[in-house]
Amino acid sequence: MRAAAVVAAAGSSTRMGLDKILALVDGRPVLTRSLQVLRAAGMERIVVGVRPGSAESVRSTALVPYGLDQVTLTDGGPTRSATVRSSLAALPPEIDYVLVHDAARPFCTPSLVRRVLEAAERYGAACAALPLVDTVHRAAPSGEIAQTLDRTSLWGAQTPQAFRRELLEAAHARGAEGTDDAGLVAALGVAVRLVEGERTNIKVTYPKDLVPDPGFAVGYGQDVHRLVPGRRLVLGGVTVPHDRGLDGHSDADVLCHAVADAVLGASGLGDIGRHFPPSDPRWAGADSLDLLRRCVEMAAACGWRPTQADCLVTAERPRLAPFSEEMRARLADALGCAPDRVNVKAGTAEGLGALGRQEGIGATAVVLMMRA
Ligand code: MG
């Protein structure tokens, strides 16, 4: 089976008030998500029919940033059927099965794509669909019910739909118009197999259908270092007078490390051990405020900027309260947010455990990041 996907993405989105295929769902364009589903289902050749003149902007916003450069864009037509026809014409001759999908169904799963393809291979034509849950009335022009249809035999069509190529081409040969391809193929007298679709596989039609991108992310960080003689005690970039300091490869600033881990965590970038491994001599004796700044830069490259941090340092001794304002100012400077958005709390372990025995100092931090 040599299958290709045709994606209809040239709709006018009049009910959305914006170009819905480029609207963001959880940070990714609707079209991108739909294409990623097809890719995850193993579809390698994909042709997308877009509004004439929009290919450049679609390519730069929905394809290139997501490694979808191999997807072919072609100018769609004034109707959905015309768009499918122009996309079909762009397929290479060796393709023998065509899967048609709406760009506006970003919540479809790879499993449904595979099940529809399998059914097409077995039966020649297949369509994802679900039994209707609402009762359907046919309305008279007067606005009254003319007829109540028997719901038990009614199914609502979804995409994907898949066909042996010659069936789909025959259905479109005479410029037929329809709201879906399964109907056009069935009109040829061909049996189209219904495959149980998914309730979540909605067609994004209204702004409320989009899962809004919350625009923020929360990161959590935690660190602990051992107290040893002969080292400087550095916390939040501030040198605190004490008879011992924290042991570590860098300056061992647990507070900066916890905050940096929270920044990386919120941005999906792993942890500081991954980016600044103790095995790397470049970070020997490193200023951890500088490491934190580098983490903030990495997060910015992914589109995130810190906006608030809440931190707790657990130390039995020394008393840290006199230094917390300066720690706060230095952390805020490294994070690039206002000092009043950074909070540094100091607590003890009440004499309990290793921290209570003053064997080390620990820190935890929660950082709120906003989409830049
Ligand atoms: Mg550390």
XYZ file of N, CA, C and O in Angstrom, residues 66-165:
400
model
N 8.421 23.373 12.717
C 8.080 22.078 13.314
C 8.675 20.920 12.520
O 8.245 19.763 12.667
N 9.651 21.218 11.662
C 10.325 20.151 10.915
C 9.420 19.485 9.889
O 9.618 18.332 9.541
N 8.403 20.211 9.415
C 7.467 19.641 8.444
C 7.764 20.152 7.027
O 6.865 20.266 6.190
N 9.036 20.459 6.763
C 9.438 21.051 5.477
C 9.074 20.177 4.288
O 8.897 20.669 3.172
N 8.961 18.853 4.508
C 8.721 17.937 3.386
C 7.276 17.937 2.897
O 6.966 17.352 1.865
N 6.399 18.594 3.666
C 4.985 18.637 3.272
C 4.831 19.536 2.039
O 5.424 20.606 1.961
N 4.043 19.078 1.049
C 3.816 19.856 -0.173
C 2.606 20.768 0.005
O 1.563 20.324 0.497
N 2.749 22.038 -0.367
C 1.605 22.960 -0.338
C 1.166 23.224 -1.765
O 1.996 23.389 -2.664
N -0.141 23.239 -1.968
C -0.647 23.549 -3.308
C -1.831 24.493 -3.154
O -2.471 24.537 -2.100
N -2.094 25.288 -4.188
C -3.219 26.228 -4.112
C -4.535 25.458 -4.148
O -4.764 24.637 -5.046
N -5.385 25.694 -3.164
C -6.693 25.070 -3.132
C -7.659 25.844 -4.023
O -7.272 26.792 -4.709
N -8.924 25.413 -4.006
C -9.932 26.069 -4.838
C -10.972 26.757 -3.989
O -10.859 26.802 -2.759
N -12.027 27.293 -4.647
C -13.064 28.030 -3.922
C -13.965 27.137 -3.060
O -14.647 27.635 -2.172
N -13.986 25.830 -3.326
C -14.798 24.923 -2.504
C -13.900 23.817 -1.960
O -12.790 23.610 -2.436
N -14.442 23.102 -0.963
C -13.671 22.015 -0.381
C -13.337 20.972 -1.445
O -12.202 20.495 -1.536
N -14.332 20.619 -2.278
C -14.101 19.600 -3.312
C -13.046 20.066 -4.305
O -12.198 19.279 -4.744
N -13.067 21.349 -4.665
C -12.072 21.877 -5.612
C -10.678 21.790 -4.997
O -9.695 21.492 -5.688
N -10.593 22.021 -3.693
C -9.297 21.935 -3.006
C -8.789 20.495 -3.009
O -7.600 20.231 -3.258
N -9.681 19.530 -2.748
C -9.274 18.122 -2.779
C -8.809 17.752 -4.192
O -7.791 17.074 -4.357
N -9.525 18.233 -5.205
C -9.144 17.923 -6.596
C -7.749 18.465 -6.929
O -6.924 17.757 -7.507
N -7.469 19.706 -6.532
C -6.154 20.263 -6.892
C -5.047 19.556 -6.112
O -3.937 19.377 -6.619
N -5.347 19.106 -4.897
C -4.333 18.388 -4.104
C -4.100 17.000 -4.692
O -2.959 16.525 -4.749
N -5.191 16.351 -5.122
C -5.086 15.029 -5.766
C -4.174 15.099 -6.983
O -3.350 14.214 -7.233
N -4.326 16.192 -7.739
C -3.553 16.343 -8.976
C -2.070 16.495 -8.685
O -1.231 16.268 -9.565
N -1.732 16.878 -7.436
C -0.316 17.084 -7.087
C 0.346 15.802 -6.599
O 1.527 15.808 -6.258
N -0.416 14.687 -6.523
C 0.167 13.432 -6.020
C 0.945 12.716 -7.123
O 0.527 12.695 -8.274
N 2.066 12.101 -6.745
C 2.831 11.350 -7.745
C 2.076 10.096 -8.186
O 1.206 9.608 -7.446
N 2.373 9.571 -9.381
C 1.588 8.465 -9.952
C 1.655 7.168 -9.141
O 0.712 6.372 -9.199
N 2.726 6.936 -8.380
C 2.854 5.639 -7.695
C 1.917 5.485 -6.504
O 1.778 4.395 -5.950
N 1.267 6.569 -6.072
C 0.367 6.505 -4.910
C -0.906 5.742 -5.292
O -1.559 6.065 -6.280
N -1.276 4.708 -4.504
C -2.497 3.974 -4.850
C -3.626 4.105 -3.828
O -4.747 3.678 -4.089
N -3.333 4.706 -2.661
C -4.396 4.995 -1.690
C -4.268 6.446 -1.244
O -3.155 6.938 -1.044
N -5.424 7.124 -1.107
C -5.400 8.526 -0.687
C -6.269 8.681 0.561
O -7.420 8.234 0.585
N -5.666 9.297 1.585
C -6.403 9.604 2.805
C -6.696 11.102 2.792
O -5.801 11.913 2.563
N -7.962 11.458 2.966
C -8.349 12.876 2.981
C -8.634 13.276 4.422
O -9.315 12.551 5.155
N -8.074 14.423 4.825
C -8.279 14.885 6.196
C -8.520 16.388 6.188
O -7.968 17.114 5.358
N -9.363 16.842 7.124
C -9.586 18.272 7.301
C -8.456 18.836 8.158
O -8.189 18.311 9.246
N -7.857 19.945 7.697
C -6.821 20.605 8.509
C -7.391 21.002 9.868
O -6.678 21.066 10.860
N -8.710 21.259 9.902
C -9.339 21.781 11.114
C -9.730 20.692 12.108
O -10.535 20.928 12.998
N -9.171 19.484 11.955
C -9.426 18.427 12.953
C -8.104 18.045 13.640
O -7.553 16.965 13.411
N -7.606 18.947 14.497
C -6.278 18.730 15.085
C -6.277 17.717 16.235
O -5.212 17.338 16.703
N -7.456 17.299 16.689
C -7.504 16.419 17.868
C -7.647 14.951 17.491
O -7.788 14.082 18.356
N -7.654 14.652 16.195
C -7.695 13.274 15.707
C -6.460 12.524 16.233
O -5.417 13.126 16.466
N -6.580 11.206 16.434
C -5.423 10.445 16.913
C -4.800 9.643 15.768
O -5.487 9.280 14.803
N -3.502 9.338 15.880
C -2.844 8.494 14.867
C -3.540 7.143 14.741
O -3.594 6.561 13.652
N -4.100 6.644 15.832
C -4.774 5.344 15.807
C -5.976 5.370 14.865
O -6.207 4.433 14.088
N -6.750 6.467 14.883
C -7.896 6.565 13.981
C -7.425 6.620 12.518
O -8.023 5.987 11.638
N -6.350 7.357 12.274
C -5.808 7.433 10.907
C -5.450 6.029 10.417
O -5.805 5.628 9.300
N -4.785 5.260 11.277
C -4.372 3.911 10.880
C -5.577 3.000 10.656
O -5.613 2.220 9.706
N -6.588 3.121 11.516
C -7.775 2.256 11.364
C -8.520 2.565 10.066
O -9.010 1.660 9.389
N -8.588 3.850 9.706
C -9.277 4.218 8.458
C -8.487 3.707 7.249
O -9.062 3.180 6.285
N -7.157 3.835 7.312
C -6.328 3.332 6.204
C -6.474 1.817 6.049
O -6.587 1.295 4.935
N -6.471 1.107 7.190
C -6.612 -0.355 7.143
C -7.948 -0.745 6.522
O -8.026 -1.668 5.703
N -9.004 -0.026 6.906
C -10.328 -0.331 6.352
C -10.369 -0.037 4.857
O -10.993 -0.775 4.085
N -9.686 1.030 4.426
C -9.669 1.364 2.991
C -8.940 0.277 2.216
O -9.339 -0.096 1.112
N -7.868 -0.237 2.831
C -7.104 -1.277 2.145
C -7.959 -2.535 1.990
O -7.909 -3.226 0.976
N -8.786 -2.777 3.007
C -9.600 -3.985 2.995
C -10.856 -3.839 2.140
O -11.246 -4.750 1.415
N -11.506 -2.672 2.214
C -12.813 -2.507 1.566
C -12.786 -1.555 0.366
O -13.783 -1.413 -0.327
N -11.694 -0.823 0.169
C -11.610 0.104 -0.961
C -11.942 1.539 -0.600
O -11.388 2.473 -1.171
N -12.853 1.711 0.345
C -13.246 3.070 0.737
C -13.701 3.043 2.189
O -14.434 2.132 2.591
N -13.261 4.023 2.987
C -13.603 4.026 4.415
C -13.721 5.450 4.915
O -13.041 6.362 4.425
N -14.567 5.615 5.929
C -14.872 6.956 6.435
C -15.027 6.890 7.949
O -15.798 6.082 8.461
N -14.291 7.746 8.671
C -14.499 7.847 10.118
C -15.847 8.511 10.356
O -16.176 9.505 9.702
N -16.634 7.963 11.258
C -17.957 8.523 11.532
C -18.425 8.046 12.897
O -17.912 7.065 13.428
N -19.398 8.767 13.458
C -19.961 8.376 14.755
C -21.481 8.378 14.679
O -22.062 9.233 13.995
N -22.125 7.435 15.388
C -23.590 7.471 15.460
C -24.021 8.809 16.061
O -23.392 9.305 16.986
N -25.081 9.410 15.519
C -25.545 10.698 16.039
C -26.131 10.520 17.428
O -26.798 9.519 17.721
N -25.883 11.487 18.297
C -26.504 11.447 19.620
C -27.706 12.388 19.680
O -28.590 12.221 20.508
N -27.716 13.392 18.795
C -28.868 14.300 18.755
C -29.915 13.748 17.788
O -29.570 13.132 16.789
N -31.163 13.989 18.091
C -32.232 13.656 17.148
C -32.197 14.682 16.013
O -31.950 15.868 16.251
N -32.416 14.200 14.776
C -32.324 15.092 13.623
C -33.711 15.323 13.032
O -34.423 14.372 12.720
N -34.096 16.599 12.910
C -35.352 16.964 12.266
C -35.039 17.627 10.933
O -34.104 18.413 10.839
N -35.828 17.299 9.947
C -35.743 18.059 8.701
C -36.711 19.221 8.839
O -37.850 19.031 9.274
N -36.218 20.433 8.535
C -37.056 21.619 8.751
C -37.783 22.012 7.472
O -37.231 21.889 6.376
N -38.988 22.482 7.621
C -39.728 23.058 6.491
C -39.276 24.506 6.327
O -38.746 25.094 7.269
N -39.456 25.102 5.138
C -39.074 26.522 4.943
C -39.734 27.433 5.975
O -39.184 28.478 6.327
N -40.849 27.022 6.515
C -41.559 27.841 7.505
C -40.855 27.845 8.858
O -41.211 28.623 9.738
N -39.835 26.966 9.019
C -39.142 26.900 10.309
C -39.769 25.879 11.233
O -39.436 25.828 12.424
N -40.684 25.090 10.730
C -41.283 24.034 11.553
C -40.721 22.682 11.146
O -40.140 22.532 10.071
N -40.906 21.683 12.038
C -40.417 20.347 11.717
C -41.265 19.740 10.591
O -42.489 19.683 10.691
N -40.561 19.331 9.524
C -41.277 18.685 8.429
C -41.244 17.168 8.621
O -42.176 16.461 8.263
N -40.141 16.703 9.204
C -39.984 15.257 9.356
C -38.951 14.997 10.438
O -37.954 15.706 10.541
N -39.186 13.977 11.261
C -38.187 13.556 12.245
C -37.551 12.275 11.734
O -38.253 11.300 11.454
N -36.235 12.339 11.588
C -35.526 11.187 11.012
C -35.248 10.138 12.080
O -35.135 10.455 13.270
N -35.124 8.891 11.639
C -34.830 7.793 12.563
C -33.341 7.835 12.894
O -32.496 7.495 12.059
N -33.022 8.229 14.120
C -31.638 8.459 14.501
C -30.806 7.185 14.491
O -29.593 7.232 14.338
N -31.460 6.036 14.708
C -30.677 4.817 14.916
C -29.806 4.458 13.719
O -28.815 3.762 13.860
N -30.159 4.963 12.525
C -29.345 4.620 11.362
C -28.508 5.809 10.877
O -27.923 5.752 9.801
N -28.462 6.884 11.676
C -27.751 8.089 11.215
C -26.356 8.201 11.836
O -26.199 8.030 13.047
N -25.389 8.469 10.986
C -24.003 8.645 11.439
C -23.519 10.009 10.981
O -23.817 10.433 9.862
N -22.737 10.658 11.831
C -22.108 11.927 11.461
C -20.709 11.650 10.933
O -19.903 11.012 11.608
N -20.424 12.146 9.714
C -19.114 11.867 9.100
C -18.031 12.754 9.700
O -18.264 13.912 10.037
N -16.846 12.169 9.861
C -15.654 12.920 10.241
C -14.632 12.719 9.131
O -14.895 12.040 8.138
N -13.459 13.304 9.290
C -12.301 12.829 8.557
C -11.359 12.307 9.624
O -11.483 12.699 10.782
N -10.403 11.423 9.315
C -9.989 11.013 7.978
C -10.972 10.086 7.269
O -11.760 9.401 7.897
N -10.859 10.156 5.914
C -11.544 9.219 5.029
C -10.469 8.737 4.058
O -9.572 9.497 3.723
N -10.540 7.472 3.650
C -9.481 6.968 2.761
C -10.082 6.104 1.674
O -11.104 5.435 1.885
N -9.434 6.133 0.512
C -10.002 5.491 -0.680
C -8.896 4.926 -1.562
O -7.776 5.476 -1.590
N -9.235 3.873 -2.310
C -8.348 3.522 -3.420
C -8.331 4.717 -4.353
O -9.373 5.334 -4.624
N -7.169 5.071 -4.826
C -7.027 6.335 -5.552
C -7.992 6.469 -6.722
O -8.595 7.529 -6.929
